[in-house]
Short mmCIF file of C-alpha atoms in Angstrom, two decimals:
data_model
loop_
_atom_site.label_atom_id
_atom_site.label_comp_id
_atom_site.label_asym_id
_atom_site.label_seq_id
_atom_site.Cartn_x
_atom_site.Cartn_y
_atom_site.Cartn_z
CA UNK A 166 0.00 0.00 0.00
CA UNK A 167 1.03 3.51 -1.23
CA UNK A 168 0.67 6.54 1.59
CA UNK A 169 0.99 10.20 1.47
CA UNK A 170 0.89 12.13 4.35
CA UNK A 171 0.41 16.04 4.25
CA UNK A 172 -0.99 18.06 6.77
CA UNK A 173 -1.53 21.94 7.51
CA UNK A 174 0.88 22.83 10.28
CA UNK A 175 4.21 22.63 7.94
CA UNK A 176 6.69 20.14 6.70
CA UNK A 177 8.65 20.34 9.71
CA UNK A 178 5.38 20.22 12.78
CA UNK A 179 5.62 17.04 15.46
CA UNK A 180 2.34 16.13 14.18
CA UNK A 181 3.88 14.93 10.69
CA UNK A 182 7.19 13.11 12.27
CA UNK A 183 4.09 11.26 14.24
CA UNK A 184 1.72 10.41 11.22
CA UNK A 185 4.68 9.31 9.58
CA UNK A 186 5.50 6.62 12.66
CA UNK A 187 1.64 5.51 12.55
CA UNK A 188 2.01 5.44 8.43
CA UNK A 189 5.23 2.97 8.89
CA UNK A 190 2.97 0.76 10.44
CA UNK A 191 0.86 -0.09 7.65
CA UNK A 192 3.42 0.44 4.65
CA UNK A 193 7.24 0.95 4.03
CA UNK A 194 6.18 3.12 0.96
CA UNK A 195 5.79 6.06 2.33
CA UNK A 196 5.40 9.98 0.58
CA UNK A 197 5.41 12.68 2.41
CA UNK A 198 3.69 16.24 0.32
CA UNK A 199 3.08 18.75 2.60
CA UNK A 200 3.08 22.71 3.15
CA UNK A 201 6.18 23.92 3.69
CA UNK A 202 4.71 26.57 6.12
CA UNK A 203 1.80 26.49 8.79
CA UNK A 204 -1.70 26.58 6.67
CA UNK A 205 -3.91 26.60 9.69
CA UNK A 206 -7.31 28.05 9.05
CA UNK A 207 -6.50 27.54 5.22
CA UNK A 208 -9.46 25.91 4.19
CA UNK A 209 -9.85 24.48 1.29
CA UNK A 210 -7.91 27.46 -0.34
CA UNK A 211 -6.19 27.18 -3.76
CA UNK A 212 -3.14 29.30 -4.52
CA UNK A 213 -3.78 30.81 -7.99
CA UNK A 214 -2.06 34.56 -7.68
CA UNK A 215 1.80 33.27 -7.35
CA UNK A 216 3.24 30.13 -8.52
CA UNK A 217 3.82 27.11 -6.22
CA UNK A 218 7.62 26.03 -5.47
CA UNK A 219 8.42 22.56 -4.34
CA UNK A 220 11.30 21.91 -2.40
CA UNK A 221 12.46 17.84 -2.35
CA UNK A 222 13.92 16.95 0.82
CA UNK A 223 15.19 13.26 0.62
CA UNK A 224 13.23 10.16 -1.76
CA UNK A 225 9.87 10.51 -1.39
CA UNK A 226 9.83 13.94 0.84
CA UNK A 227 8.68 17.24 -0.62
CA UNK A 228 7.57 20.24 0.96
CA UNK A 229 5.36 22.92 -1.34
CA UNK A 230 5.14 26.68 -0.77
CA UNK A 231 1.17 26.39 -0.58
CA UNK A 232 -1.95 25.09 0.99
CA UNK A 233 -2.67 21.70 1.90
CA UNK A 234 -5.14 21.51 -1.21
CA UNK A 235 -1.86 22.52 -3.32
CA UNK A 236 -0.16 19.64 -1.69
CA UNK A 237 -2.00 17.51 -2.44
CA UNK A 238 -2.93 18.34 -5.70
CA UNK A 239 0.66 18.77 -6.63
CA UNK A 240 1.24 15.19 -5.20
CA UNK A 241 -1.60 13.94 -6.96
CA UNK A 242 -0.62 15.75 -10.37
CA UNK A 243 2.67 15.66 -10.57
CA UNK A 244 5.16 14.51 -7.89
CA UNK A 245 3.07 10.90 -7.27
CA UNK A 246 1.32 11.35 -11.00
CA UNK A 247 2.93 7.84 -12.10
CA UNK A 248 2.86 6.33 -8.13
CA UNK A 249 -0.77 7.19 -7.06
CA UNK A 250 -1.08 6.84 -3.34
CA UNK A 251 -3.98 4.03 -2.44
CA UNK A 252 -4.38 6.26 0.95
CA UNK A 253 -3.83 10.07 2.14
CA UNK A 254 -3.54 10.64 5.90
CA UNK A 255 -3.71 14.60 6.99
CA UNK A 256 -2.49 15.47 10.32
CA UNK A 257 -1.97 14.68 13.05
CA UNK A 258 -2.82 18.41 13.91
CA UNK A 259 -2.05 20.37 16.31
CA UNK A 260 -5.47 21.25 17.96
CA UNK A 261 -9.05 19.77 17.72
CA UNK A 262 -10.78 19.95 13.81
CA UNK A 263 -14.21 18.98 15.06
CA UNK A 264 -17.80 20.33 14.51
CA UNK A 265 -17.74 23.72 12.88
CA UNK A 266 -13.62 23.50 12.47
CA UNK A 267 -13.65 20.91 9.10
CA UNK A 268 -14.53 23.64 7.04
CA UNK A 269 -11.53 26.04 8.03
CA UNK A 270 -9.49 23.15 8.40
CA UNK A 271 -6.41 23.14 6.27
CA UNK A 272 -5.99 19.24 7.53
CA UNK A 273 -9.65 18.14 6.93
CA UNK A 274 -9.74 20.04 3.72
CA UNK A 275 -6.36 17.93 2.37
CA UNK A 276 -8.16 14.95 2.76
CA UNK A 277 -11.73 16.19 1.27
CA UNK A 278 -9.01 16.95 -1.92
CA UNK A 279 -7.71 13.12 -1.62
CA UNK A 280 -11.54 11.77 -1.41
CA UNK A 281 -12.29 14.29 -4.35
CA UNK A 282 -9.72 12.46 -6.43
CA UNK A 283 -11.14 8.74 -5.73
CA UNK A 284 -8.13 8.33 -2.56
CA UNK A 285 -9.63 6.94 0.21
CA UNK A 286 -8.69 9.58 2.87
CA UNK A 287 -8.43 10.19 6.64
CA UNK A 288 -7.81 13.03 8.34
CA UNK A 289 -6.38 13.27 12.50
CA UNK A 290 -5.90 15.66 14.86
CA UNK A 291 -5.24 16.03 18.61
CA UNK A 292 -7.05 18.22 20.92
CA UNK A 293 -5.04 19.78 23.90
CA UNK A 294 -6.28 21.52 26.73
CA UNK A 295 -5.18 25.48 26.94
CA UNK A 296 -2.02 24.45 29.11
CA UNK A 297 -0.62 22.22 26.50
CA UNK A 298 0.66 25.39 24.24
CA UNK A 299 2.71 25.70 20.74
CA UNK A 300 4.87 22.38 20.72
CA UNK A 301 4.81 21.26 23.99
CA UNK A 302 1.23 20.17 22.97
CA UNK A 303 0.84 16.21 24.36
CA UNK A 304 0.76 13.79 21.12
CA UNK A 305 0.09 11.00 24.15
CA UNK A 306 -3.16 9.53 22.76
CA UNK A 307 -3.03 10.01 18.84
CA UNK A 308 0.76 8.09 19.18
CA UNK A 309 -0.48 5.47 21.41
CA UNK A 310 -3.91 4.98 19.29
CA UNK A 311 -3.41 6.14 15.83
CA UNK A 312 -2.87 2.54 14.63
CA UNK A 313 -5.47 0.91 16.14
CA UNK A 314 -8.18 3.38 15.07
CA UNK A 315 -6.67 3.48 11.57
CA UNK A 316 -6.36 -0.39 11.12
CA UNK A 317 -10.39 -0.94 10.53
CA UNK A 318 -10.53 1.94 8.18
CA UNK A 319 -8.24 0.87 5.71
CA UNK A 320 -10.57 -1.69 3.91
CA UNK A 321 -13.77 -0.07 5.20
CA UNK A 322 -16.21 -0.18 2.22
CA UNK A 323 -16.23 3.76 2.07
CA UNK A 324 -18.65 5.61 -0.39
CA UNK A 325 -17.50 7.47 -3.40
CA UNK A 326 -16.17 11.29 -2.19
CA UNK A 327 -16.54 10.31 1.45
CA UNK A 328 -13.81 10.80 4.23
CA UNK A 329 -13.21 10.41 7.62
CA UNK A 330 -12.22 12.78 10.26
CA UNK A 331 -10.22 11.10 13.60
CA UNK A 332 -9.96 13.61 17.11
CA UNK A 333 -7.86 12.11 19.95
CA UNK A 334 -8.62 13.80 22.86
CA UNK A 335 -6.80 15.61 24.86
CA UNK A 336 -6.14 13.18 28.10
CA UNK A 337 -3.07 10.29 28.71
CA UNK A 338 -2.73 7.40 26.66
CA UNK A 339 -3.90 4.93 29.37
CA UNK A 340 -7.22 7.46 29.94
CA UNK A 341 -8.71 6.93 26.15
CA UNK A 342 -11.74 5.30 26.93
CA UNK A 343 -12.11 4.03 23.36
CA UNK A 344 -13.29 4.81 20.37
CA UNK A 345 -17.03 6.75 19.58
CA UNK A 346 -18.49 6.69 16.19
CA UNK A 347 -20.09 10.55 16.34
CA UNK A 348 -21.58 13.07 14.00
CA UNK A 349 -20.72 16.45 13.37
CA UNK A 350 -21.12 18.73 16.17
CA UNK A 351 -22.18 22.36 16.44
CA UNK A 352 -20.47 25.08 18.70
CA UNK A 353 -23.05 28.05 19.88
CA UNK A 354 -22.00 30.54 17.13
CA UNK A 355 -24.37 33.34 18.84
CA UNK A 356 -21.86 33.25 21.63
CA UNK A 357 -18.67 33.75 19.98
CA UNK A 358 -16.57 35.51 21.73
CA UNK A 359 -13.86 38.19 20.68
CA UNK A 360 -10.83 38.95 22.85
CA UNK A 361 -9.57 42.19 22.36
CA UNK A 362 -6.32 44.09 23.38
CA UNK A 363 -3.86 46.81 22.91
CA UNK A 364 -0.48 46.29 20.83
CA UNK A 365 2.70 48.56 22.40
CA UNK A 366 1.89 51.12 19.31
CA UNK A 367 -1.48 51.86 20.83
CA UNK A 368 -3.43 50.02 18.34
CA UNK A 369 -6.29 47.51 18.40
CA UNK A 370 -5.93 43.87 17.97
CA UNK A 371 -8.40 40.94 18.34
CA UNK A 372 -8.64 37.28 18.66
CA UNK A 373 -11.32 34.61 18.14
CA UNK A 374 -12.79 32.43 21.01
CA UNK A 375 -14.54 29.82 20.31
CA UNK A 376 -18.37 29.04 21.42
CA UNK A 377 -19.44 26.55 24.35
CA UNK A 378 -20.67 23.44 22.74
CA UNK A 379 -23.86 22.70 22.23
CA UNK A 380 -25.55 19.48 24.31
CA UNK A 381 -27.01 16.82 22.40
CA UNK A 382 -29.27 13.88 23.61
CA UNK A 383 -26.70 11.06 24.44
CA UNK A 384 -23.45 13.07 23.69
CA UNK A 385 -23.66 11.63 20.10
CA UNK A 386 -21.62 14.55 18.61
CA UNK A 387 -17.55 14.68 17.92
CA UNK A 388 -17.25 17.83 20.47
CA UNK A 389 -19.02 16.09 23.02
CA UNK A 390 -16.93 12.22 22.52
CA UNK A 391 -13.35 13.80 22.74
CA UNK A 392 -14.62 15.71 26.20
CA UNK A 393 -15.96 12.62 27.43
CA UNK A 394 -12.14 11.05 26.70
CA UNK A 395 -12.97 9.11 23.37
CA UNK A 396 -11.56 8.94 20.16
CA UNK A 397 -13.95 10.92 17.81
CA UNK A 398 -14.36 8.64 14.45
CA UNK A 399 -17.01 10.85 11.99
CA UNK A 400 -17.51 9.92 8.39
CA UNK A 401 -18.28 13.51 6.46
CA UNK A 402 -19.15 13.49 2.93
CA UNK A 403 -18.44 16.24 0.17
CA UNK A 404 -22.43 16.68 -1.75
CA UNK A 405 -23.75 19.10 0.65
CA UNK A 406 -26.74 19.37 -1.25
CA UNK A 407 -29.37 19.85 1.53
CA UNK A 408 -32.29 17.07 -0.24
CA UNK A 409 -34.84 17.83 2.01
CA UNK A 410 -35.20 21.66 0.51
CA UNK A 411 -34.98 20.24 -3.24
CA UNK A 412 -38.50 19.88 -3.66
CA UNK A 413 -39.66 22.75 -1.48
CA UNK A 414 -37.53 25.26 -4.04
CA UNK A 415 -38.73 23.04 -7.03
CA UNK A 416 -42.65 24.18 -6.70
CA UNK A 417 -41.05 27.80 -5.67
CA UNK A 418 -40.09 27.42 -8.86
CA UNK A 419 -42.31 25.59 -10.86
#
C-alpha cells in the first residue's frame, strides 16, 4: 500500500514526524507532500495569484510553498502522477478539527481533496487543553492509538467522495476510553466571543474564542466524545446538497 501524508501545520510540525511513525505501520512506501509553512485556518484554499515552489527533501519527501489543497494536488498531479497513493492521511494536527472546524481546516480540507480524487482519505488531529501550548502540545493519545483506530478503516467499504475525520482527545494514553463513532457537532456561534487588546503602538488587535458546545441527547456529537475522553471517528461526505429543501424550491419554482 502507497501513503501520502500532508498536513496543515508545515513540513517540519511534530504532528507529521508522528503520522509518519503511525504510516510505517501499515506500509514501508511512504510519501510525504506537505506545506512547507503552517496553513492553519487555510481551508480548502487554492493558490492561484503566485506560482507554487516545491522543495524535495530526501526520496519521497517534498515540501510545497502552498496550501494543503496545493499539496495535495501537486502530489496527486505531478510529484506521485505515475505512483498514485492508495491512501492520504492529513495530520496529526495540532489542535481539535471537530464540529464547525472541518470547514476552516487546512488538515480536513487535504483529505476532502484526496476523497475528491477517488483516494480513500483520513484526516487526524489532537485536541489539547489550553495548558498544553505551541509544541509542547501532548501527542500521548493520537501516538499510542493512531494505529489501532486506523487499522479498521483501511478496507472499510467507504462511499465514493466520502472521508473520515479522527480527534484524539486531549487526556493520557492509558485514559482513552475508546473509540465513539459521532456526527458532526455544532459550537453556539451566537456566543462567539472576541478577545480584544492593545499592541505597544497603541493600536487595536483581536482574537477569536470559540463558542461553548452545544448538548445533544446522548453526547452523540464529535465535540461532546473527545470531552468525554474518546476517540472521535465521523464519516463527512463532500455533496452538501441539503435534499430535504430540493422539492420545497422546485414548486417555488415551478
Amino acid at each position: 500500500m502507497r501513503i501520502l501524508l500532508t498536513n496543515d501545520d508545515g513540513y517540519h510540525a511534530p504532528g507529521l514526524k508522528i503520522l509518519e511513525t503511525i504510516a510505517a505501520k501499515f506500509s514501508d512506501d511512504v510519501w510525504i507532500v506537505a506545506p512547507a509553512e503552517e496553513q492553519s485556518g487555510a481551508g480548502h484554499s487554492l493558490t492561484l495569484s503566485r506560482p507554487i515552489r516545491v522543495r524535495k527533501h530526501g526520496e519521497k519527501r517534498f515540501a510545497v510553498a502552498g496550501t494543503p489543497t496545493d499539496a495535495v494536488m501537486m502530489a496527486l498531479a505531478k510529484i506521485m502522477h505515475e505512483h498514485k497513493p492508495d491512501l492520504i492521511l492529513s495530520g496529526v494536527n495540532r489542535g481539535a478539527n471537530l464540529a464547525e472546524d472541518v470547514t476552516y481546516s487546512g488538515t480536513v480540507s487535504a483529505a476532502m481533496e484526496g476523497a475528491l480524487a477517488g483516494v480513500r482519505s483520513i484526516a487526524l488531529s489532537q485536541v489539547y487543553n489550553r495548558e498544553g501550548m505551541g509544541d509542547s502540545v501532548p501527542f500521548d493519545a493520537a501516538t499510542a492509538w493512531g494505529e489501532r483506530v486506523l487499522r479498521p478503516l483501511i478496507d472499510a467499504p467507504l462511499e465514493p467522495r466520502t472521508l473520515v475525520n479522527i480527534n484524539f482527545p486531549a487526556v493520557a494514553a492509558d485514559a482513552v476510553k475508546g473509540v465513539r463513532i459521532a456526527q458532526q457537532g455544532l459550537r453556539d456561534y451566537g456566543r462567539l466571543q472576541i478577545v480584544t487588546n492593545r499592541d505597544p503602538r497603541g493600536y487595536e488587535y483581536h482574537w477569536f474564542a470559540l463558542g461553548p458546545t452545544v448538548e445533544t441527547p446522548a453526547h452523540s456529537t464529535d465535540l461532546e466524545a473527545v470531552a468525554d475522553g474518546y476517540v472521535a471517528v465521523t464519516p463527512l461526505h463532500l455533496d452538501l446538497t441539503h435534499r430535504p429543501s430540493l422539492a420545497m424550491l422546485g414548486a417555488l419554482y415551478g
